[in-house]
mmCIF file of C-alpha atoms in Angstrom:
data_model
loop_
_atom_site.group_PDB
_atom_site.id
_atom_site.type_symbol
_atom_site.label_atom_id
_atom_site.label_comp_id
_atom_site.label_asym_id
_atom_site.label_seq_id
_atom_site.Cartn_x
_atom_site.Cartn_y
_atom_site.Cartn_z
ATOM 1 C CA MET C 16 0.000 0.000 0.000
ATOM 2 C CA THR C 17 1.333 3.467 -0.772
ATOM 3 C CA ILE C 18 0.940 6.787 0.956
ATOM 4 C CA SER C 19 -2.433 8.351 0.282
ATOM 5 C CA SER C 20 -3.071 12.034 -0.282
ATOM 6 C CA ALA C 21 -4.749 12.184 3.149
ATOM 7 C CA LEU C 22 -1.404 12.003 4.980
ATOM 8 C CA PRO C 23 -1.464 14.542 7.811
ATOM 9 C CA THR C 24 1.445 16.914 7.232
ATOM 10 C CA GLU C 25 2.082 17.590 10.892
ATOM 11 C CA GLN C 26 0.659 16.350 14.166
ATOM 12 C CA ARG C 27 1.145 18.531 17.204
ATOM 13 C CA ARG C 28 1.904 16.934 20.541
ATOM 14 C CA GLU C 29 -1.101 16.798 22.815
ATOM 15 C CA TRP C 30 -0.436 13.637 24.756
ATOM 16 C CA GLU C 31 1.278 12.443 27.899
ATOM 17 C CA HIS C 32 2.444 9.336 29.682
ATOM 18 C CA PHE C 33 1.501 8.831 33.320
ATOM 19 C CA PRO C 34 2.994 6.356 35.772
ATOM 20 C CA HIS C 35 1.427 3.028 36.670
ATOM 21 C CA ASP C 36 3.437 0.363 38.544
ATOM 22 C CA ALA C 37 5.187 -1.746 35.882
ATOM 23 C CA ASP C 38 3.030 -0.566 32.970
ATOM 24 C CA VAL C 39 2.554 2.793 31.256
ATOM 25 C CA GLY C 40 -0.438 5.100 31.215
ATOM 26 C CA LEU C 41 -1.099 7.193 28.166
ATOM 27 C CA ARG C 42 -3.490 10.023 27.437
ATOM 28 C CA GLY C 43 -4.288 12.007 24.302
ATOM 29 C CA TRP C 44 -6.336 15.180 23.898
ATOM 30 C CA GLY C 45 -8.158 16.716 20.989
ATOM 31 C CA ALA C 46 -11.112 18.780 19.840
ATOM 32 C CA THR C 47 -12.905 15.532 18.990
ATOM 33 C CA PRO C 48 -12.681 11.934 20.201
ATOM 34 C CA ALA C 49 -10.953 11.091 16.903
ATOM 35 C CA GLU C 50 -8.218 13.665 17.562
ATOM 36 C CA ALA C 51 -7.782 12.376 21.129
ATOM 37 C CA PHE C 52 -7.397 8.839 19.726
ATOM 38 C CA GLU C 53 -4.764 10.082 17.235
ATOM 39 C CA GLN C 54 -2.812 11.754 20.022
ATOM 40 C CA ALA C 55 -3.011 8.653 22.218
ATOM 41 C CA ALA C 56 -1.591 6.650 19.301
ATOM 42 C CA LEU C 57 1.372 9.045 19.194
ATOM 43 C CA ALA C 58 1.810 8.460 22.945
ATOM 44 C CA LEU C 59 1.758 4.713 22.288
ATOM 45 C CA MET C 60 4.544 5.041 19.728
ATOM 46 C CA ALA C 61 6.587 7.198 22.123
ATOM 47 C CA ILE C 62 6.642 4.229 24.532
ATOM 48 C CA VAL C 63 8.528 2.300 21.860
ATOM 49 C CA THR C 64 10.839 4.855 20.275
ATOM 50 C CA GLN C 65 11.948 8.444 20.556
ATOM 51 C CA ALA C 66 13.219 8.378 16.953
ATOM 52 C CA GLU C 67 11.312 9.918 14.082
ATOM 53 C CA VAL C 68 9.207 7.417 12.140
ATOM 54 C CA ASN C 69 9.004 8.102 8.426
ATOM 55 C CA PRO C 70 5.544 7.895 6.813
ATOM 56 C CA GLU C 71 6.563 5.489 4.032
ATOM 57 C CA ILE C 72 3.686 3.018 4.157
ATOM 58 C CA ALA C 73 0.004 3.557 4.897
ATOM 59 C CA VAL C 74 -2.002 0.887 6.708
ATOM 60 C CA ARG C 75 -5.753 1.159 7.022
ATOM 61 C CA LEU C 76 -7.739 -0.503 9.754
ATOM 62 C CA LYS C 77 -11.255 -0.661 11.093
ATOM 63 C CA CYS C 78 -12.530 -1.204 14.614
ATOM 64 C CA GLU C 79 -15.965 -1.535 16.092
ATOM 65 C CA ALA C 80 -17.171 -1.436 19.711
ATOM 66 C CA PRO C 81 -20.394 -0.585 21.565
ATOM 67 C CA ASP C 82 -19.013 2.629 23.147
ATOM 68 C CA LEU C 83 -16.135 5.124 22.830
ATOM 69 C CA GLU C 84 -14.090 3.681 25.699
ATOM 70 C CA LEU C 85 -14.126 0.156 24.303
ATOM 71 C CA LEU C 86 -13.502 1.573 20.828
ATOM 72 C CA PHE C 87 -10.394 3.333 22.213
ATOM 73 C CA VAL C 88 -9.001 0.037 23.551
ATOM 74 C CA GLU C 89 -9.808 -1.664 20.235
ATOM 75 C CA TRP C 90 -7.969 1.141 18.366
ATOM 76 C CA LEU C 91 -4.812 0.868 20.449
ATOM 77 C CA ASN C 92 -4.818 -2.922 20.303
ATOM 78 C CA ALA C 93 -5.272 -2.811 16.512
ATOM 79 C CA ILE C 94 -2.186 -0.577 16.271
ATOM 80 C CA ILE C 95 -0.208 -2.936 18.530
ATOM 81 C CA TYR C 96 -1.294 -5.857 16.347
ATOM 82 C CA GLU C 97 -0.243 -4.062 13.146
ATOM 83 C CA MET C 98 3.128 -3.212 14.709
ATOM 84 C CA ALA C 99 3.723 -6.868 15.598
ATOM 85 C CA VAL C 100 2.585 -8.574 12.417
ATOM 86 C CA ARG C 101 4.130 -6.025 10.036
ATOM 87 C CA ASN C 102 7.252 -5.353 12.154
ATOM 88 C CA MET C 103 6.547 -1.643 11.693
ATOM 89 C CA LEU C 104 6.423 1.539 13.705
ATOM 90 C CA PHE C 105 3.968 4.336 12.965
ATOM 91 C CA GLY C 106 4.378 8.066 13.340
ATOM 92 C CA ARG C 107 1.222 9.589 11.911
ATOM 93 C CA PHE C 108 -2.407 8.708 12.441
ATOM 94 C CA LEU C 109 -5.754 9.709 11.019
ATOM 95 C CA VAL C 110 -8.974 8.584 12.682
ATOM 96 C CA ARG C 111 -12.603 8.887 11.643
ATOM 97 C CA ILE C 112 -15.285 7.798 14.101
ATOM 98 C CA GLU C 113 -18.875 7.338 13.136
ATOM 99 C CA ASN C 114 -21.263 5.891 15.698
ATOM 100 C CA ASP C 115 -19.596 2.718 17.000
ATOM 101 C CA ARG C 116 -17.130 2.353 14.119
ATOM 102 C CA LEU C 117 -13.635 3.674 13.634
ATOM 103 C CA GLU C 118 -11.673 3.861 10.411
ATOM 104 C CA GLY C 119 -8.036 4.712 10.828
ATOM 105 C CA THR C 120 -4.944 5.147 8.740
ATOM 106 C CA LEU C 121 -1.476 4.624 10.179
ATOM 107 C CA TRP C 122 1.645 5.832 8.381
ATOM 108 C CA GLY C 123 4.977 4.328 9.230
ATOM 109 C CA GLU C 124 7.956 2.294 8.213
ATOM 110 C CA PRO C 125 9.577 -1.076 8.951
ATOM 111 C CA VAL C 126 11.482 -1.219 12.243
ATOM 112 C CA ASP C 127 15.141 -0.252 11.882
ATOM 113 C CA VAL C 128 16.557 -1.511 15.184
ATOM 114 C CA GLU C 129 19.684 0.635 14.979
ATOM 115 C CA ARG C 130 17.876 3.875 14.143
ATOM 116 C CA HIS C 131 14.641 3.389 16.121
ATOM 117 C CA ALA C 132 16.291 1.720 19.156
ATOM 118 C CA PRO C 133 12.965 0.265 20.330
ATOM 119 C CA ALA C 134 12.758 0.496 24.114
ATOM 120 C CA CYS C 135 9.923 -1.983 24.642
ATOM 121 C CA GLU C 136 7.112 -3.830 22.928
ATOM 122 C CA PRO C 137 3.587 -2.933 24.079
ATOM 123 C CA LYS C 138 1.589 -6.095 24.772
ATOM 124 C CA GLY C 139 -1.867 -4.581 24.855
ATOM 125 C CA ALA C 140 -4.136 -1.740 25.902
ATOM 126 C CA THR C 141 -6.101 -2.510 29.063
ATOM 127 C CA TYR C 142 -9.327 -1.373 30.698
ATOM 128 C CA THR C 143 -7.344 -0.032 33.670
ATOM 129 C CA ALA C 144 -7.726 3.757 34.039
ATOM 130 C CA LEU C 145 -9.804 3.659 30.862
ATOM 131 C CA ARG C 146 -11.538 6.963 30.239
ATOM 132 C CA VAL C 147 -12.774 8.736 27.112
ATOM 133 C CA ALA C 148 -14.657 11.923 27.932
ATOM 134 C CA LYS C 149 -15.126 15.590 27.173
ATOM 135 C CA ASP C 150 -13.220 17.502 29.830
ATOM 136 C CA THR C 151 -14.330 20.717 31.537
ATOM 137 C CA ASP C 152 -12.180 22.746 29.131
ATOM 138 C CA GLY C 153 -14.189 21.383 26.186
ATOM 139 C CA ARG C 154 -11.435 19.120 24.881
ATOM 140 C CA TRP C 155 -11.772 15.375 24.607
ATOM 141 C CA SER C 156 -9.334 13.103 26.379
ATOM 142 C CA ALA C 157 -8.695 9.392 25.886
ATOM 143 C CA ALA C 158 -6.615 7.449 28.421
ATOM 144 C CA CYS C 159 -5.771 3.942 29.573
ATOM 145 C CA ILE C 160 -2.938 1.772 30.839
ATOM 146 C CA VAL C 161 -0.860 -0.142 28.298
ATOM 147 C CA ASP C 162 0.680 -3.447 29.343
ATOM 148 C CA VAL C 163 4.386 -3.426 28.455
#
């Protein structure tokens, strides 16, 4: 698959990691749930590498769940699955959410161990500290703990 014309040119950083025993918490923010999911995906990648990931290959995926929180876990786990089976890292994300369905595009490249220096391999997003909600400032946030 090649890069589509919908490749986001730049994604600002609106995410954070937060501590959780042996695992890692991540949170993304955005004007919409879709933007918060995109930011959380960037936080997921930052667990693995601090190196820039080139948007050489586009991967499309679809998820479905009965509510936004479960859809968020499905999204992160779909990314983790794509990373594992394709041996790729991703650095840009585009999400569209409609009702209980998500369509996403991930842009990335094959893992280059020397350049990316992967720090760990996420095993899965969990329901621990799971929260997707509109905050008091009007922005959406999406958070959970990722098993590493």
